[in-house]
Amino acid sequence: MNKKEIIASVFLFVLVVYLIGSITRVISASNDNMDTFICNSLGNCCDPEGANIQAAIDDLNVSAPPHAGYGGAHGTVWLPANTVLSIPDTLIIENHVTLDMQGATIIPQGNFDVVELRIGSQLKDGTIDVSPVTTFNRAAITLRETDYMFLSKHTPRIFNMHLVSENLRGKGIYLHTEGTTAYQTIIAHFHNIKTREFEYGVLINHTSTADATYLNANMFSNIEGHGDKYFITLYESNPEVAGHYFQIVQCYCSSDTEYIVWANGQGNTFDTFVAYDWDNNGGTRASYNFSSEEITSGTPTYHFFGSDQCYLSIRGGEEDIDFAPWALYDSGNDRYRNRFTLLELKNSNLTLGQIKGTD
């Protein structure tokens, strides 16, 4: 063996050891290339198997300081384009990591939340299909907040995603607080999302019992729902769910659609909603429901009816909007109101209204 052959052999040995130690495999010279593997921005690749997605994310070492400074990206994981990957457990997109699905489809192997995002993480360009799981009652995409995601550089971003269920099972997008941890909040941005046949298309659910907890100011743009039972739901059992912004939303209703929007809380905006075939439900339900039952929680006791300071710009379902008084009792100061601005695009009709109630 000459000198050149020895050097080449040593280099190949070191390369193979490095690849094996970093979740990767050697890419062969025949019939495959970088585009057929799960790869990350460290240059490491692994076989296109569902469990390896989390391995490729964890390999980025998200505990290290971001190279671009505070709030910068920790790295990217790319899935092989237009493939179907079955995952055995919830996929955690760690802080400041981007998962670029490149047209791939993820299918869960069981009844669990499919993808959970962290601070500054991103998810884009793919499909999550939960329809094969006949017992599915979890979420395709979820954010469980305890981590202060309210700074612009911390904002999780989800865009160009198709979420598919069947027979009105589970949740498409689920944002929620829980437990007694104080100072919970989420600000996330969702753009160009489609949901199909979920029980809840989008559910924003604030159930934390801690003081100073919020689930506010999330942004949704270019959203489509196809046959979801409850398309968009904003629920607070303790203040507050407020300041959410929905823009350019289309709801393709079926006979199973119970409502387009149900909300309590304050200051939420529903801008340019178009509902198709709302009459499929038989005309017995409220299309935009701001008339909730009484909820009590916290100290002092809060009572919520409907939603306050609400803006709607809609076409479709105008005849079945339901408003009721919104009331907050706090230290003896009673106020009864449900102030709203309603723009009916079909009839070019603008209403500035206020619903008042009595004790």
Coordinates of C-alpha atoms in Angstrom, one line a residue:
M1 CA 0.0 0.0 0.0
N2 CA 1.5 3.3 -1.0
K3 CA 1.4 6.6 0.9
K4 CA -1.6 7.9 -0.9
E5 CA -3.6 4.7 -0.2
I6 CA -2.7 4.9 3.5
I7 CA -3.9 8.5 3.8
A8 CA -7.1 7.7 1.9
S9 CA -7.8 4.7 4.2
V10 CA -7.2 6.8 7.3
F11 CA -9.5 9.6 6.0
L12 CA -12.3 7.1 5.2
F13 CA -12.0 5.4 8.6
V14 CA -12.2 8.8 10.4
L15 CA -15.2 9.8 8.2
V16 CA -17.1 6.6 8.9
V17 CA -16.5 6.8 12.7
Y18 CA -17.7 10.5 12.6
L19 CA -20.8 9.6 10.7
I20 CA -21.7 6.6 12.9
G21 CA -21.2 8.8 16.0
S22 CA -23.5 11.5 14.8
I23 CA -26.7 9.6 13.9
T24 CA -25.7 9.5 10.3
R25 CA -25.0 6.7 7.8
V26 CA -22.6 6.7 4.9
I27 CA -24.4 7.8 1.8
S28 CA -23.8 5.2 -0.9
A29 CA -22.7 5.9 -4.4
S30 CA -25.7 4.2 -6.0
N31 CA -29.4 5.2 -6.2
D32 CA -29.5 7.6 -3.3
N33 CA -28.3 11.0 -2.4
M34 CA -28.8 13.8 0.3
D35 CA -32.4 14.3 -0.9
T36 CA -33.4 10.8 0.2
F37 CA -32.4 11.1 3.8
I38 CA -33.3 13.1 6.9
C39 CA -30.6 15.8 7.2
N40 CA -29.7 18.6 9.5
S41 CA -27.7 21.8 9.2
L42 CA -24.7 20.2 10.8
G43 CA -24.4 18.2 7.6
N44 CA -25.5 15.0 9.3
C45 CA -27.9 12.6 7.6
C46 CA -29.8 9.5 8.7
D47 CA -32.2 6.9 7.2
P48 CA -35.7 8.2 6.3
E49 CA -37.4 6.6 9.3
G50 CA -39.9 8.4 11.6
A51 CA -37.9 8.0 14.8
N52 CA -34.8 9.6 13.1
I53 CA -36.6 13.0 12.8
Q54 CA -36.3 13.6 16.5
A55 CA -32.7 12.2 16.5
A56 CA -31.8 14.8 13.8
I57 CA -33.3 17.6 15.8
D58 CA -31.6 16.5 19.0
D59 CA -28.3 16.2 17.2
L60 CA -28.4 20.0 16.7
N61 CA -27.5 20.5 20.4
V62 CA -30.1 23.2 21.1
S63 CA -28.6 23.9 24.5
A64 CA -25.7 25.6 22.8
P65 CA -25.9 29.4 22.3
P66 CA -27.3 30.3 18.9
H67 CA -24.6 31.4 16.4
A68 CA -26.6 34.5 15.3
G69 CA -26.9 35.9 18.8
Y70 CA -29.7 35.8 21.3
G71 CA -32.9 34.6 19.5
G72 CA -31.1 33.3 16.4
A73 CA -31.7 30.0 14.8
H74 CA -30.1 26.8 16.2
G75 CA -30.5 25.0 13.0
T76 CA -32.7 23.2 10.5
V77 CA -33.8 19.7 9.8
W78 CA -34.9 18.7 6.3
L79 CA -37.1 15.7 5.5
P80 CA -36.9 13.9 2.2
A81 CA -39.3 15.5 -0.1
N82 CA -42.7 13.9 -0.8
T83 CA -42.2 10.9 1.5
V84 CA -44.4 9.4 4.2
L85 CA -42.8 9.0 7.6
S86 CA -44.5 7.2 10.5
I87 CA -43.5 8.4 14.0
P88 CA -43.7 6.5 17.3
D89 CA -44.1 9.4 19.7
T90 CA -44.7 13.1 19.9
L91 CA -42.2 15.1 17.8
I92 CA -40.6 17.9 19.8
I93 CA -39.3 20.8 17.7
E94 CA -36.8 22.2 20.1
N95 CA -35.9 25.9 20.7
H96 CA -35.0 27.8 17.6
V97 CA -35.1 24.8 15.4
T98 CA -36.8 24.7 12.0
L99 CA -38.4 21.5 10.6
D100 CA -38.6 21.8 6.8
M101 CA -40.8 19.0 5.7
Q102 CA -40.3 19.7 2.0
G103 CA -43.7 18.2 1.1
A104 CA -43.4 15.1 3.3
T105 CA -46.2 13.6 5.3
I106 CA -46.0 12.6 9.0
I107 CA -48.4 10.0 10.3
P108 CA -48.5 9.1 14.1
Q109 CA -48.4 5.5 15.1
G110 CA -50.8 6.0 18.0
N111 CA -53.0 8.5 19.9
F112 CA -50.6 11.3 20.9
D113 CA -49.9 14.9 20.0
V114 CA -48.1 14.7 16.7
V115 CA -45.9 17.8 16.8
E116 CA -45.1 20.1 19.7
L117 CA -43.3 23.4 19.2
R118 CA -41.0 25.3 21.5
I119 CA -39.6 28.8 21.8
G120 CA -38.7 30.2 18.4
S121 CA -39.2 26.9 16.6
Q122 CA -40.7 26.6 13.1
L123 CA -42.7 24.0 11.1
K124 CA -43.3 24.3 7.4
D125 CA -44.2 22.8 4.1
G126 CA -45.8 19.5 4.9
T127 CA -48.8 17.3 5.8
I128 CA -49.8 15.8 9.2
D129 CA -52.3 13.0 8.6
V130 CA -53.9 11.5 11.8
S131 CA -56.7 9.8 9.9
P132 CA -55.2 6.2 10.2
V133 CA -55.5 6.5 14.0
T134 CA -59.1 5.5 14.7
T135 CA -59.0 6.5 18.4
F136 CA -57.3 9.9 17.8
N137 CA -58.4 12.6 20.2
R138 CA -55.1 14.6 20.6
A139 CA -53.7 17.4 18.4
A140 CA -51.8 17.5 15.1
I141 CA -49.9 20.7 16.2
T142 CA -49.7 21.8 19.8
L143 CA -48.1 24.5 22.0
R144 CA -48.2 23.8 25.7
E145 CA -47.2 27.1 27.2
T146 CA -45.1 27.6 30.3
D147 CA -42.2 29.3 28.6
Y148 CA -42.9 33.0 27.9
M149 CA -43.2 33.0 24.1
F150 CA -44.1 36.7 23.9
L151 CA -41.0 38.3 22.4
S152 CA -40.8 38.6 18.7
K153 CA -37.6 36.5 18.4
H154 CA -39.3 33.8 20.4
T155 CA -42.4 33.5 18.2
P156 CA -43.0 30.0 16.9
R157 CA -44.0 30.0 13.2
I158 CA -46.0 27.4 11.4
F159 CA -46.8 27.8 7.7
N160 CA -47.8 25.9 4.6
M161 CA -49.2 23.0 6.5
H162 CA -52.1 20.6 5.7
L163 CA -53.6 18.9 8.7
V164 CA -55.9 15.9 8.0
S165 CA -58.2 13.9 10.2
E166 CA -61.3 11.8 9.6
N167 CA -64.7 11.4 11.2
L168 CA -64.3 14.6 13.3
R169 CA -61.5 13.3 15.5
G170 CA -59.0 15.3 17.5
K171 CA -57.7 18.8 17.1
G172 CA -55.8 20.4 14.2
I173 CA -54.1 23.3 16.1
Y174 CA -54.2 23.3 19.9
L175 CA -52.8 26.2 22.0
H176 CA -53.3 26.0 25.7
T177 CA -52.2 26.7 29.2
E178 CA -52.6 24.3 32.0
G179 CA -51.8 23.8 35.7
T180 CA -50.8 26.5 38.2
T181 CA -47.6 27.9 36.7
A182 CA -47.8 31.7 36.6
Y183 CA -46.8 34.0 33.6
Q184 CA -47.8 31.6 30.8
T185 CA -48.3 33.1 27.4
I186 CA -48.0 32.3 23.7
I187 CA -47.6 34.4 20.7
A188 CA -47.4 32.2 17.6
H189 CA -47.9 32.9 13.9
F190 CA -49.8 30.5 11.7
H191 CA -50.0 31.1 7.9
N192 CA -51.5 29.1 5.1
I193 CA -52.9 26.3 7.1
K194 CA -55.6 23.8 6.0
T195 CA -57.6 21.6 8.5
R196 CA -59.8 18.8 7.5
E197 CA -62.5 16.8 9.4
F198 CA -61.2 17.5 12.9
E199 CA -63.4 17.8 15.9
Y200 CA -61.7 21.2 16.6
G201 CA -60.0 22.9 13.7
V202 CA -58.3 25.5 15.9
L203 CA -58.7 25.4 19.7
I204 CA -57.2 28.2 21.9
N205 CA -57.9 26.9 25.4
H206 CA -56.9 28.8 28.5
T207 CA -57.5 26.7 31.6
S208 CA -54.6 27.6 33.9
T209 CA -55.7 28.5 37.4
A210 CA -52.6 30.6 38.1
D211 CA -52.7 34.4 38.4
A212 CA -51.2 36.5 35.7
T213 CA -51.5 33.9 33.0
Y214 CA -52.4 34.8 29.4
L215 CA -53.1 33.1 26.1
N216 CA -53.1 36.2 23.9
A217 CA -52.2 37.8 20.6
N218 CA -51.7 34.8 18.3
M219 CA -51.8 35.5 14.6
F220 CA -53.6 33.4 12.0
S221 CA -53.6 34.2 8.3
N222 CA -54.9 32.4 5.2
I223 CA -56.6 29.6 7.1
E224 CA -59.0 27.0 5.6
G225 CA -61.2 24.6 7.4
H226 CA -62.9 21.7 5.5
G227 CA -65.7 19.9 7.4
D228 CA -64.4 20.5 10.9
K229 CA -67.1 20.1 13.6
Y230 CA -65.9 23.2 15.6
F231 CA -63.8 25.3 13.3
I232 CA -62.4 28.0 15.5
T233 CA -62.8 28.1 19.3
L234 CA -61.4 30.6 21.8
Y235 CA -62.1 29.6 25.4
E236 CA -61.1 31.1 28.7
S237 CA -62.0 29.8 32.1
N238 CA -59.8 32.4 33.7
P239 CA -58.6 35.7 32.2
E240 CA -57.5 36.0 29.6
V241 CA -57.8 34.9 26.0
A242 CA -57.6 38.2 24.1
G243 CA -56.2 40.1 21.1
H244 CA -56.1 37.1 18.7
Y245 CA -56.1 38.1 15.1
F246 CA -57.6 35.9 12.3
Q247 CA -57.3 37.2 8.7
I248 CA -58.5 35.7 5.4
V249 CA -60.3 32.6 6.7
Q250 CA -62.4 30.2 4.7
C251 CA -64.7 27.6 6.3
Y252 CA -66.1 24.9 4.0
C253 CA -69.1 23.8 6.2
S254 CA -70.7 20.4 6.2
S255 CA -73.8 19.1 7.9
D256 CA -71.5 18.3 10.9
T257 CA -70.3 21.9 11.4
E258 CA -71.6 23.2 14.7
Y259 CA -70.1 26.7 14.4
I260 CA -67.6 28.7 12.5
V261 CA -66.4 30.7 15.5
W262 CA -67.1 30.3 19.2
A263 CA -65.4 32.8 21.5
N264 CA -65.4 34.4 24.9
G265 CA -62.7 36.8 26.1
Q266 CA -62.0 40.3 24.8
G267 CA -60.6 42.2 21.8
N268 CA -60.4 39.4 19.3
T269 CA -60.5 40.1 15.6
F270 CA -62.1 38.0 12.8
D271 CA -61.2 39.8 9.6
T272 CA -62.5 38.6 6.2
F273 CA -64.2 35.3 7.0
V274 CA -66.0 33.5 4.2
A275 CA -68.3 30.6 5.0
Y276 CA -69.4 28.2 2.3
D277 CA -72.6 26.1 2.6
W278 CA -73.4 27.1 6.2
D279 CA -77.0 26.2 5.5
N280 CA -75.8 22.5 5.4
N281 CA -76.3 22.5 9.2
G282 CA -80.0 22.9 8.9
G283 CA -80.2 26.5 10.2
T284 CA -80.5 25.5 13.9
R285 CA -77.0 26.6 15.2
A286 CA -75.2 29.8 15.8
S287 CA -72.6 30.4 13.1
Y288 CA -70.6 32.9 15.1
N289 CA -71.4 32.2 18.7
F290 CA -70.5 34.9 21.3
S291 CA -73.2 33.7 23.8
S292 CA -71.4 31.3 26.2
E293 CA -72.8 29.8 29.3
E294 CA -71.6 31.1 32.7
I295 CA -68.2 30.1 33.8
T296 CA -66.8 30.6 37.3
S297 CA -63.2 30.4 38.4
G298 CA -60.6 32.4 40.3
T299 CA -60.8 34.8 43.2
P300 CA -62.8 36.9 43.0
T301 CA -65.3 34.9 40.9
Y302 CA -65.5 35.9 37.3
H303 CA -68.6 35.4 35.2
F304 CA -68.3 35.4 31.4
F305 CA -71.0 35.7 28.9
G306 CA -70.2 36.0 25.2
S307 CA -67.2 38.1 24.1
D308 CA -66.4 41.8 24.4
Q309 CA -64.7 44.3 22.0
C310 CA -65.0 41.9 19.1
Y311 CA -64.6 42.7 15.4
L312 CA -66.1 40.6 12.6
S313 CA -65.9 41.0 8.9
I314 CA -67.8 38.1 7.3
R315 CA -69.6 36.7 4.3
G316 CA -71.8 33.7 5.0
G317 CA -73.7 32.8 8.1
E318 CA -74.8 36.4 8.7
E319 CA -78.3 35.3 9.7
D320 CA -77.2 33.1 12.6
I321 CA -74.8 35.3 14.6
D322 CA -75.5 35.1 18.4
F323 CA -74.4 37.8 20.8
A324 CA -75.1 37.9 24.5
P325 CA -74.0 40.2 27.4
W326 CA -70.4 39.8 28.6
A327 CA -70.0 40.6 32.3
L328 CA -67.2 40.8 34.8
Y329 CA -67.8 41.0 38.5
D330 CA -64.7 42.2 40.3
S331 CA -64.7 43.6 43.8
G332 CA -68.2 44.9 43.5
N333 CA -67.7 46.7 40.2
D334 CA -70.3 45.3 37.8
R335 CA -70.2 45.9 34.1
Y336 CA -72.5 44.3 31.6
R337 CA -71.7 44.6 27.9
N338 CA -70.7 43.0 24.7
R339 CA -69.4 45.6 22.4
F340 CA -68.8 44.6 18.8
T341 CA -68.2 45.8 15.3
L342 CA -69.8 43.7 12.6
L343 CA -69.2 44.2 8.8
E344 CA -71.4 42.0 6.7
L345 CA -69.6 41.9 3.3
K346 CA -72.5 40.4 1.4
N347 CA -74.9 43.3 2.2
S348 CA -72.2 46.0 2.8
N349 CA -73.7 46.5 6.2
L350 CA -71.7 47.9 9.1
T351 CA -73.1 47.6 12.7
L352 CA -71.5 49.1 15.8
G353 CA -73.3 47.3 18.6
Q354 CA -73.4 46.8 22.4
I355 CA -75.4 44.1 24.2
K356 CA -76.2 44.9 27.7
G357 CA -77.6 42.7 30.4
T358 CA -79.0 42.8 33.9
D359 CA -78.2 40.9 37.1

